């Protein structure tokens, strides 16, 4: 009985760590699932490659300069505005911060690791935070619109009631 309990106690943590996450709601508000396509934007490195979509490689040294291996390179800029397919979702901890990592395929034999929230923050993944459709209208543009409406009312192109209703719509945004 003790052996069974000891064996069970040893294997329970292994099974807990081995569980895959089936879905993840990212910081851009999109819920990603396994086999979904993640739409890429532009790479954020100075050469146009992707900083947060890393080449996992094939696990062996490639021909070329000494010490160069398949892992650690960013996705090339040729795949900008393309898509990658999610194969698995993992949760990792780096420097006491929880990060979600997608293992993705972009076609071909190479696998890539996508640090989803970091990639969203620099618009390597779309939609990103900077391009949100629901962003508020800048105050200056609202003031300009009201000024134009006032000029239209003064010239007689619109009535005072139209002016007031449009002004109210602009101020309620």
mmCIF file of C-alpha atoms in Angstrom:
data_model
loop_
_atom_site.group_PDB
_atom_site.id
_atom_site.type_symbol
_atom_site.label_atom_id
_atom_site.label_comp_id
_atom_site.label_asym_id
_atom_site.label_seq_id
_atom_site.Cartn_x
_atom_site.Cartn_y
_atom_site.Cartn_z
ATOM 1 C CA UNK A 1 0.000 0.000 0.000
ATOM 2 C CA UNK A 2 2.864 2.372 0.848
ATOM 3 C CA UNK A 3 4.477 1.669 -2.527
ATOM 4 C CA UNK A 4 1.266 2.520 -4.368
ATOM 5 C CA UNK A 5 0.869 5.795 -2.471
ATOM 6 C CA UNK A 6 4.524 6.683 -3.016
ATOM 7 C CA UNK A 7 4.265 5.925 -6.734
ATOM 8 C CA UNK A 8 1.071 7.972 -7.032
ATOM 9 C CA UNK A 9 2.669 10.879 -5.147
ATOM 10 C CA UNK A 10 5.634 10.839 -7.534
ATOM 11 C CA UNK A 11 3.566 10.790 -10.745
ATOM 12 C CA UNK A 12 0.840 13.302 -9.859
ATOM 13 C CA UNK A 13 3.147 16.343 -10.277
ATOM 14 C CA UNK A 14 4.336 14.998 -13.645
ATOM 15 C CA UNK A 15 0.793 14.717 -14.954
ATOM 16 C CA UNK A 16 -0.063 18.179 -13.645
ATOM 17 C CA UNK A 17 2.874 19.729 -15.534
ATOM 18 C CA UNK A 18 2.153 17.824 -18.728
ATOM 19 C CA UNK A 19 -1.313 19.294 -19.274
ATOM 20 C CA UNK A 20 -1.731 21.440 -22.357
ATOM 21 C CA UNK A 21 -3.825 24.572 -22.335
ATOM 22 C CA UNK A 22 -6.654 24.389 -24.869
ATOM 23 C CA UNK A 23 -7.332 28.131 -25.221
ATOM 24 C CA UNK A 24 -5.929 31.479 -24.145
ATOM 25 C CA UNK A 25 -7.458 34.960 -24.162
ATOM 26 C CA UNK A 26 -4.620 37.295 -25.087
ATOM 27 C CA UNK A 27 -4.100 40.942 -24.188
ATOM 28 C CA UNK A 28 -5.617 42.031 -27.518
ATOM 29 C CA UNK A 29 -8.946 40.474 -26.487
ATOM 30 C CA UNK A 30 -8.772 37.569 -28.954
ATOM 31 C CA UNK A 31 -9.253 34.037 -27.621
ATOM 32 C CA UNK A 32 -6.827 31.675 -29.350
ATOM 33 C CA UNK A 33 -7.381 27.899 -29.602
ATOM 34 C CA UNK A 34 -5.175 25.060 -30.812
ATOM 35 C CA UNK A 35 -5.191 24.886 -34.660
ATOM 36 C CA UNK A 36 -6.248 28.555 -34.958
ATOM 37 C CA UNK A 37 -4.322 30.822 -37.298
ATOM 38 C CA UNK A 38 -2.504 33.746 -35.704
ATOM 39 C CA UNK A 39 -2.271 36.677 -38.104
ATOM 40 C CA UNK A 40 1.133 38.321 -38.157
ATOM 41 C CA UNK A 41 1.906 41.996 -38.609
ATOM 42 C CA UNK A 42 5.417 43.283 -39.273
ATOM 43 C CA UNK A 43 8.581 42.205 -37.512
ATOM 44 C CA UNK A 44 9.909 44.535 -34.828
ATOM 45 C CA UNK A 45 13.647 43.887 -35.283
ATOM 46 C CA UNK A 46 15.688 46.496 -37.137
ATOM 47 C CA UNK A 47 16.096 44.108 -40.097
ATOM 48 C CA UNK A 48 12.335 43.446 -40.265
ATOM 49 C CA UNK A 49 12.452 39.972 -38.709
ATOM 50 C CA UNK A 50 10.248 39.001 -35.787
ATOM 51 C CA UNK A 51 11.638 39.392 -32.273
ATOM 52 C CA UNK A 52 8.964 37.420 -30.392
ATOM 53 C CA UNK A 53 8.458 34.602 -32.916
ATOM 54 C CA UNK A 54 11.577 32.491 -32.366
ATOM 55 C CA UNK A 55 12.855 29.652 -34.534
ATOM 56 C CA UNK A 56 12.836 26.439 -32.492
ATOM 57 C CA UNK A 57 14.837 24.755 -35.214
ATOM 58 C CA UNK A 58 15.494 21.128 -35.892
ATOM 59 C CA UNK A 59 17.869 20.635 -32.971
ATOM 60 C CA UNK A 60 21.127 20.380 -34.887
ATOM 61 C CA UNK A 61 23.833 22.751 -36.073
ATOM 62 C CA UNK A 62 23.257 24.332 -39.451
ATOM 63 C CA UNK A 63 26.083 24.917 -41.912
ATOM 64 C CA UNK A 64 27.425 28.437 -41.743
ATOM 65 C CA UNK A 65 29.391 30.522 -39.273
ATOM 66 C CA UNK A 66 30.856 28.620 -36.310
ATOM 67 C CA UNK A 67 28.460 28.216 -33.397
ATOM 68 C CA UNK A 68 25.304 29.010 -35.351
ATOM 69 C CA UNK A 69 22.441 26.688 -34.489
ATOM 70 C CA UNK A 70 18.869 26.433 -35.659
ATOM 71 C CA UNK A 71 17.335 27.796 -32.471
ATOM 72 C CA UNK A 72 16.991 31.365 -31.342
ATOM 73 C CA UNK A 73 16.528 33.213 -34.630
ATOM 74 C CA UNK A 74 13.470 35.317 -35.272
ATOM 75 C CA UNK A 75 10.924 34.504 -37.950
ATOM 76 C CA UNK A 76 12.110 36.099 -41.227
ATOM 77 C CA UNK A 77 10.473 39.268 -42.530
ATOM 78 C CA UNK A 78 9.232 37.348 -45.594
ATOM 79 C CA UNK A 79 6.368 36.052 -43.449
ATOM 80 C CA UNK A 80 5.133 39.536 -42.463
ATOM 81 C CA UNK A 81 1.351 39.897 -42.877
ATOM 82 C CA UNK A 82 1.080 36.107 -43.093
ATOM 83 C CA UNK A 83 -0.181 33.579 -40.610
ATOM 84 C CA UNK A 84 1.041 30.767 -38.386
ATOM 85 C CA UNK A 85 -0.959 27.836 -37.004
ATOM 86 C CA UNK A 86 -1.040 27.146 -33.255
ATOM 87 C CA UNK A 87 0.007 23.562 -32.431
ATOM 88 C CA UNK A 88 0.144 23.866 -28.637
ATOM 89 C CA UNK A 89 -0.226 26.454 -25.890
ATOM 90 C CA UNK A 90 2.043 26.420 -22.834
ATOM 91 C CA UNK A 91 2.319 28.562 -19.730
ATOM 92 C CA UNK A 92 5.849 29.368 -18.574
ATOM 93 C CA UNK A 93 7.367 31.436 -15.800
ATOM 94 C CA UNK A 94 10.301 33.748 -16.515
ATOM 95 C CA UNK A 95 11.680 36.054 -13.821
ATOM 96 C CA UNK A 96 8.588 35.380 -11.701
ATOM 97 C CA UNK A 97 6.319 36.487 -14.584
ATOM 98 C CA UNK A 98 3.820 34.115 -16.156
ATOM 99 C CA UNK A 99 3.980 34.070 -19.943
ATOM 100 C CA UNK A 100 1.933 32.168 -22.461
ATOM 101 C CA UNK A 101 3.833 30.619 -25.333
ATOM 102 C CA UNK A 102 2.376 29.200 -28.533
ATOM 103 C CA UNK A 103 4.216 26.500 -30.460
ATOM 104 C CA UNK A 104 3.400 27.369 -34.070
ATOM 105 C CA UNK A 105 4.079 26.176 -37.614
ATOM 106 C CA UNK A 106 4.589 28.555 -40.506
ATOM 107 C CA UNK A 107 4.959 25.804 -43.096
ATOM 108 C CA UNK A 108 8.041 23.770 -43.886
ATOM 109 C CA UNK A 109 10.019 21.694 -41.394
ATOM 110 C CA UNK A 110 10.745 24.453 -38.871
ATOM 111 C CA UNK A 111 8.758 25.079 -35.713
ATOM 112 C CA UNK A 112 8.484 28.449 -34.036
ATOM 113 C CA UNK A 113 7.813 29.663 -30.513
ATOM 114 C CA UNK A 114 5.472 32.663 -30.304
ATOM 115 C CA UNK A 115 5.516 34.766 -27.127
ATOM 116 C CA UNK A 116 1.968 35.965 -27.739
ATOM 117 C CA UNK A 117 1.551 38.897 -25.337
ATOM 118 C CA UNK A 118 5.003 40.306 -26.105
ATOM 119 C CA UNK A 119 4.320 40.004 -29.843
ATOM 120 C CA UNK A 120 0.975 41.785 -29.424
ATOM 121 C CA UNK A 121 2.617 44.631 -27.496
ATOM 122 C CA UNK A 122 4.920 45.444 -30.454
ATOM 123 C CA UNK A 123 2.295 44.668 -33.144
ATOM 124 C CA UNK A 124 4.016 41.555 -34.490
ATOM 125 C CA UNK A 125 0.567 39.941 -34.116
ATOM 126 C CA UNK A 126 -2.626 41.576 -35.360
ATOM 127 C CA UNK A 127 -4.918 42.848 -34.035
ATOM 128 C CA UNK A 128 -2.593 44.585 -31.636
ATOM 129 C CA UNK A 129 -3.252 47.054 -28.858
ATOM 130 C CA UNK A 130 -2.146 50.058 -30.915
ATOM 131 C CA UNK A 131 -4.595 49.352 -33.739
ATOM 132 C CA UNK A 132 -7.727 48.786 -31.694
ATOM 133 C CA UNK A 133 -10.868 49.770 -33.590
ATOM 134 C CA UNK A 134 -12.649 51.027 -30.503
ATOM 135 C CA UNK A 135 -10.095 53.682 -29.621
ATOM 136 C CA UNK A 136 -11.607 56.980 -28.562
ATOM 137 C CA UNK A 137 -11.702 59.896 -30.971
ATOM 138 C CA UNK A 138 -9.073 62.510 -30.104
ATOM 139 C CA UNK A 139 -10.464 65.610 -28.414
ATOM 140 C CA UNK A 140 -8.991 67.923 -31.052
ATOM 141 C CA UNK A 141 -10.904 66.196 -33.864
ATOM 142 C CA UNK A 142 -14.203 66.439 -31.924
ATOM 143 C CA UNK A 143 -13.638 70.152 -31.376
ATOM 144 C CA UNK A 144 -12.832 70.593 -35.080
ATOM 145 C CA UNK A 145 -16.026 68.777 -36.065
ATOM 146 C CA UNK A 146 -18.134 70.951 -33.768
ATOM 147 C CA UNK A 147 -16.480 74.052 -35.224
ATOM 148 C CA UNK A 148 -17.305 72.871 -38.770
ATOM 149 C CA UNK A 149 -20.892 72.149 -37.753
ATOM 150 C CA UNK A 150 -21.187 75.656 -36.250
ATOM 151 C CA UNK A 151 -19.941 77.167 -39.525
ATOM 152 C CA UNK A 152 -22.482 75.090 -41.468
ATOM 153 C CA UNK A 153 -25.262 76.272 -39.164
ATOM 154 C CA UNK A 154 -24.166 79.917 -39.470
ATOM 155 C CA UNK A 155 -24.126 79.636 -43.267
ATOM 156 C CA UNK A 156 -27.613 78.107 -43.250
ATOM 157 C CA UNK A 157 -26.591 74.677 -44.608
ATOM 158 C CA UNK A 158 -27.989 72.909 -41.520
ATOM 159 C CA UNK A 159 -30.649 73.865 -38.995
ATOM 160 C CA UNK A 160 -30.031 74.602 -35.334
ATOM 161 C CA UNK A 161 -31.750 71.299 -34.406
ATOM 162 C CA UNK A 162 -29.407 69.333 -36.717
ATOM 163 C CA UNK A 163 -26.438 71.181 -35.241
ATOM 164 C CA UNK A 164 -27.496 70.362 -31.674
ATOM 165 C CA UNK A 165 -28.176 66.664 -32.424
ATOM 166 C CA UNK A 166 -24.847 66.154 -34.243
ATOM 167 C CA UNK A 167 -22.987 68.038 -31.521
ATOM 168 C CA UNK A 168 -24.589 65.805 -28.893
ATOM 169 C CA UNK A 169 -23.550 62.665 -30.832
ATOM 170 C CA UNK A 170 -19.963 63.912 -31.065
ATOM 171 C CA UNK A 171 -19.785 64.756 -27.369
ATOM 172 C CA UNK A 172 -21.265 61.386 -26.343
ATOM 173 C CA UNK A 173 -18.507 59.390 -28.085
#
